[in-house]
Amino acid sequence: MPHIAGLPDFRAGKNPSGPCLADDREKLDNAAFLRRVRGAAAVLRAHGIGPGDVVAVVLPNRLDLVVAMFAAWRLGAAVTPVNPQLTDVEARHQIEDSGARVVITEEPGRPIGTLDVTALSTGEHTEEDSEPVAPREDALALLIYTSGTTGRPKGVMLDHANVAAMCGMITDGLALDENEHSLLILPLFHVNGIVVSVLSPLLAGGRATIAGRFSPATFFDAVERARPTYFSAVPAIYAMLVSLPPEVRPDTSSLRRVICGAAPMPAELIARFENRFGVPIVEGYGLSEGTCASTLNPPSGPRKPGTVGLPLPGQTVAVMDADGNLIDDGSAGEVVVRGPNVMRGYLGLPDETARTIVDGWLHTGDVGRFDEDGYLVLVDRIKDMIIRGGENIYPKEIENVLHAHPAVLEAAVVGAPDLVLGEVPVAHVALLPGAAVTTGELIDHCRASLARIKVPVDVLVTTTLPKNPVGKIDKPRLRAAMRP
């Protein structure tokens, strides 16, 4: 596998006219991709970018973002992708915290920008740009900022060794080859979009198409046009797709499999998608601090819905009790990860890093257990646990029961303050199109499967559940709405 910084050169040398990267605006073969990267590197060099610098990219999903990323790596610099939907105040925190020397935007005059993206395609490369810098394996490659649900976003430092290890694991785990064609629909400011849908297929010799803003009404039109072999999405996207009118029957024959990450996917939703569209879902689990993925349901089987699969080769996934002892009897504990994919740390936050990585183990904050076949079952997030009168309740258990109801599309359970019990569970539910069910019926449904203490005190039926920028259900917002 070539060094990531030299990937454009490697691909152009091996197959200049082979397809490489496309978006809604244009298509690049390998030779054209290399020319664009070299030209963009010349522009960044003229703006003072060199080894050890950071380039911020504030762009929606488009081909130029990938070009800018490889151009920065070509010069030995790192990249921090910024959610373009952030306000200038929010974006400025990431830009200043990362120490970015250049900020690439597509909005002329946006105060945070220092370089318009159109300038990248006008650069003329020189001899200096002919050969990429070969960054050290421990050189910073990406600064990915967490979604900030537990405070101000933190910069996750991923070096070239982290990224290379993760891409190798993804390529092997998904059995990617030169015939792969990914359709990118997740945001490129998130590590999943970068690693799973761009870097891994390109390193495997395949190609990638970058879709514009996701819309369930037009998504399958893009699938039929591009003919991808896979795409990666979050449960909310799959929920929107299964909610499409029954007359929508797209041609999905090009898809070998599709991937789900970012949040656990209910087994009922997996079954609905697979039965309707005839494409297997491969569910995985990971986090930005682990450079994307740590477990994966093997595409060749057996896949076990309700689990997030087996540990990826090359890293160790375990569960640990509160005293730091590894658990091997199938009981639940905190999920911990060790391997070359574990981040270098949080930028400028040594104490936070020391609390998160202990003796080489990345503490995920997730509660899980291994089943009899070694598949990881996620129980819940530690911070999402509800304590009702001293009893611990994991919302995911209640959510799983609600998902089993035929009218329920999405469910989220959070704790609401209670003067006597401290917290009580309240469920928020979105229904399948055309479905109807009462609050009382859903509560009775829960009573049939759950102990009395776990039954929600209320079920709030809504049109849709709020999502964060990555597409996860925004539980902090739901919790805030519960406060008096």
PDB file of N, CA and C in Angstrom, residues 284-318:
ATOM      1  N   GLY A 284     -20.993  -1.625  11.707  1.00  0.00           N
ATOM      2  CA  GLY A 284     -19.745  -1.549  12.445  1.00  0.00           C
ATOM      3  C   GLY A 284     -19.867  -0.589  13.602  1.00  0.00           C
ATOM      4  N   TYR A 285     -18.767  -0.453  14.326  1.00  0.00           N
ATOM      5  CA  TYR A 285     -18.742   0.414  15.499  1.00  0.00           C
ATOM      6  C   TYR A 285     -17.360   1.026  15.639  1.00  0.00           C
ATOM      7  N   GLY A 286     -17.341   2.274  16.011  1.00  0.00           N
ATOM      8  CA  GLY A 286     -16.070   2.940  16.273  1.00  0.00           C
ATOM      9  C   GLY A 286     -16.311   4.378  16.662  1.00  0.00           C
ATOM     10  N   LEU A 287     -15.242   5.127  16.781  1.00  0.00           N
ATOM     11  CA  LEU A 287     -15.333   6.528  17.144  1.00  0.00           C
ATOM     12  C   LEU A 287     -14.137   7.270  16.573  1.00  0.00           C
ATOM     13  N   SER A 288     -14.246   8.581  16.529  1.00  0.00           N
ATOM     14  CA  SER A 288     -13.172   9.380  15.933  1.00  0.00           C
ATOM     15  C   SER A 288     -11.843   9.130  16.621  1.00  0.00           C
ATOM     16  N   GLU A 289     -11.871   8.954  17.929  1.00  0.00           N
ATOM     17  CA  GLU A 289     -10.639   8.735  18.683  1.00  0.00           C
ATOM     18  C   GLU A 289      -9.949   7.431  18.292  1.00  0.00           C
ATOM     19  N   GLY A 290     -10.679   6.525  17.655  1.00  0.00           N
ATOM     20  CA  GLY A 290     -10.101   5.280  17.141  1.00  0.00           C
ATOM     21  C   GLY A 290      -9.970   5.306  15.633  1.00  0.00           C
ATOM     22  N   THR A 291      -9.947   6.488  15.041  1.00  0.00           N
ATOM     23  CA  THR A 291      -9.786   6.712  13.598  1.00  0.00           C
ATOM     24  C   THR A 291     -10.901   6.074  12.780  1.00  0.00           C
ATOM     25  N   CYS A 292     -12.042   5.817  13.410  1.00  0.00           N
ATOM     26  CA  CYS A 292     -13.266   5.444  12.689  1.00  0.00           C
ATOM     27  C   CYS A 292     -13.894   4.154  13.180  1.00  0.00           C
ATOM     28  N   ALA A 293     -13.248   3.004  12.994  1.00  0.00           N
ATOM     29  CA  ALA A 293     -13.939   1.732  13.235  1.00  0.00           C
ATOM     30  C   ALA A 293     -13.105   0.796  14.093  1.00  0.00           C
ATOM     31  N   SER A 294     -13.793   0.035  14.944  1.00  0.00           N
ATOM     32  CA  SER A 294     -13.122  -0.966  15.769  1.00  0.00           C
ATOM     33  C   SER A 294     -13.720  -2.353  15.619  1.00  0.00           C
ATOM     34  N   THR A 295     -14.992  -2.429  15.249  1.00  0.00           N
ATOM     35  CA  THR A 295     -15.617  -3.725  15.005  1.00  0.00           C
ATOM     36  C   THR A 295     -16.411  -3.666  13.705  1.00  0.00           C
ATOM     37  N   LEU A 296     -16.683  -4.836  13.150  1.00  0.00           N
ATOM     38  CA  LEU A 296     -17.417  -4.901  11.888  1.00  0.00           C
ATOM     39  C   LEU A 296     -18.084  -6.268  11.762  1.00  0.00           C
ATOM     40  N   ASN A 297     -19.343  -6.258  11.371  1.00  0.00           N
ATOM     41  CA  ASN A 297     -19.984  -7.518  11.011  1.00  0.00           C
ATOM     42  C   ASN A 297     -19.391  -7.986   9.690  1.00  0.00           C
ATOM     43  N   PRO A 298     -18.800  -9.176   9.642  1.00  0.00           N
ATOM     44  CA  PRO A 298     -18.099  -9.605   8.425  1.00  0.00           C
ATOM     45  C   PRO A 298     -19.040  -9.669   7.230  1.00  0.00           C
ATOM     46  N   PRO A 299     -18.702  -9.006   6.103  1.00  0.00           N
ATOM     47  CA  PRO A 299     -19.583  -9.007   4.930  1.00  0.00           C
ATOM     48  C   PRO A 299     -19.906 -10.401   4.421  1.00  0.00           C
ATOM     49  N   SER A 300     -18.941 -11.334   4.562  1.00  0.00           N
ATOM     50  CA  SER A 300     -19.175 -12.688   4.076  1.00  0.00           C
ATOM     51  C   SER A 300     -19.920 -13.549   5.096  1.00  0.00           C
ATOM     52  N   GLY A 301     -20.224 -12.950   6.239  1.00  0.00           N
ATOM     53  CA  GLY A 301     -21.052 -13.619   7.239  1.00  0.00           C
ATOM     54  C   GLY A 301     -20.244 -14.443   8.235  1.00  0.00           C
ATOM     55  N   PRO A 302     -20.927 -14.902   9.299  1.00  0.00           N
ATOM     56  CA  PRO A 302     -22.316 -14.532   9.572  1.00  0.00           C
ATOM     57  C   PRO A 302     -22.441 -13.110  10.136  1.00  0.00           C
ATOM     58  N   ARG A 303     -23.410 -12.358   9.583  1.00  0.00           N
ATOM     59  CA  ARG A 303     -23.744 -11.062  10.138  1.00  0.00           C
ATOM     60  C   ARG A 303     -24.800 -11.265  11.225  1.00  0.00           C
ATOM     61  N   LYS A 304     -24.664 -10.548  12.336  1.00  0.00           N
ATOM     62  CA  LYS A 304     -25.601 -10.746  13.446  1.00  0.00           C
ATOM     63  C   LYS A 304     -26.247  -9.404  13.789  1.00  0.00           C
ATOM     64  N   PRO A 305     -27.425  -9.111  13.215  1.00  0.00           N
ATOM     65  CA  PRO A 305     -28.132  -7.878  13.582  1.00  0.00           C
ATOM     66  C   PRO A 305     -28.364  -7.820  15.084  1.00  0.00           C
ATOM     67  N   GLY A 306     -28.235  -6.637  15.619  1.00  0.00           N
ATOM     68  CA  GLY A 306     -28.308  -6.474  17.071  1.00  0.00           C
ATOM     69  C   GLY A 306     -26.942  -6.447  17.706  1.00  0.00           C
ATOM     70  N   THR A 307     -25.916  -6.808  16.927  1.00  0.00           N
ATOM     71  CA  THR A 307     -24.530  -6.660  17.360  1.00  0.00           C
ATOM     72  C   THR A 307     -23.832  -5.705  16.406  1.00  0.00           C
ATOM     73  N   VAL A 308     -22.631  -5.258  16.795  1.00  0.00           N
ATOM     74  CA  VAL A 308     -21.832  -4.415  15.893  1.00  0.00           C
ATOM     75  C   VAL A 308     -20.624  -5.186  15.378  1.00  0.00           C
ATOM     76  N   GLY A 309     -20.678  -6.503  15.479  1.00  0.00           N
ATOM     77  CA  GLY A 309     -19.698  -7.331  14.811  1.00  0.00           C
ATOM     78  C   GLY A 309     -18.496  -7.739  15.646  1.00  0.00           C
ATOM     79  N   LEU A 310     -17.475  -8.178  14.922  1.00  0.00           N
ATOM     80  CA  LEU A 310     -16.242  -8.693  15.520  1.00  0.00           C
ATOM     81  C   LEU A 310     -15.156  -7.621  15.508  1.00  0.00           C
ATOM     82  N   PRO A 311     -14.207  -7.677  16.443  1.00  0.00           N
ATOM     83  CA  PRO A 311     -13.087  -6.731  16.398  1.00  0.00           C
ATOM     84  C   PRO A 311     -12.340  -6.842  15.079  1.00  0.00           C
ATOM     85  N   LEU A 312     -11.981  -5.693  14.515  1.00  0.00           N
ATOM     86  CA  LEU A 312     -11.200  -5.687  13.290  1.00  0.00           C
ATOM     87  C   LEU A 312      -9.802  -6.224  13.563  1.00  0.00           C
ATOM     88  N   PRO A 313      -9.269  -7.053  12.692  1.00  0.00           N
ATOM     89  CA  PRO A 313      -7.898  -7.539  12.879  1.00  0.00           C
ATOM     90  C   PRO A 313      -6.918  -6.367  12.976  1.00  0.00           C
ATOM     91  N   GLY A 314      -5.969  -6.510  13.894  1.00  0.00           N
ATOM     92  CA  GLY A 314      -4.990  -5.448  14.071  1.00  0.00           C
ATOM     93  C   GLY A 314      -5.236  -4.574  15.273  1.00  0.00           C
ATOM     94  N   GLN A 315      -6.396  -4.716  15.882  1.00  0.00           N
ATOM     95  CA  GLN A 315      -6.661  -3.992  17.126  1.00  0.00           C
ATOM     96  C   GLN A 315      -7.375  -4.905  18.108  1.00  0.00           C
ATOM     97  N   THR A 316      -7.307  -4.535  19.370  1.00  0.00           N
ATOM     98  CA  THR A 316      -7.923  -5.323  20.428  1.00  0.00           C
ATOM     99  C   THR A 316      -9.096  -4.548  20.995  1.00  0.00           C
ATOM    100  N   VAL A 317     -10.239  -5.191  21.085  1.00  0.00           N
ATOM    101  CA  VAL A 317     -11.438  -4.601  21.672  1.00  0.00           C
ATOM    102  C   VAL A 317     -11.826  -5.462  22.869  1.00  0.00           C
ATOM    103  N   ALA A 318     -12.072  -4.834  24.004  1.00  0.00           N
ATOM    104  CA  ALA A 318     -12.397  -5.576  25.224  1.00  0.00           C
ATOM    105  C   ALA A 318     -13.412  -4.782  26.030  1.00  0.00           C
TER     106      ALA A 318
END
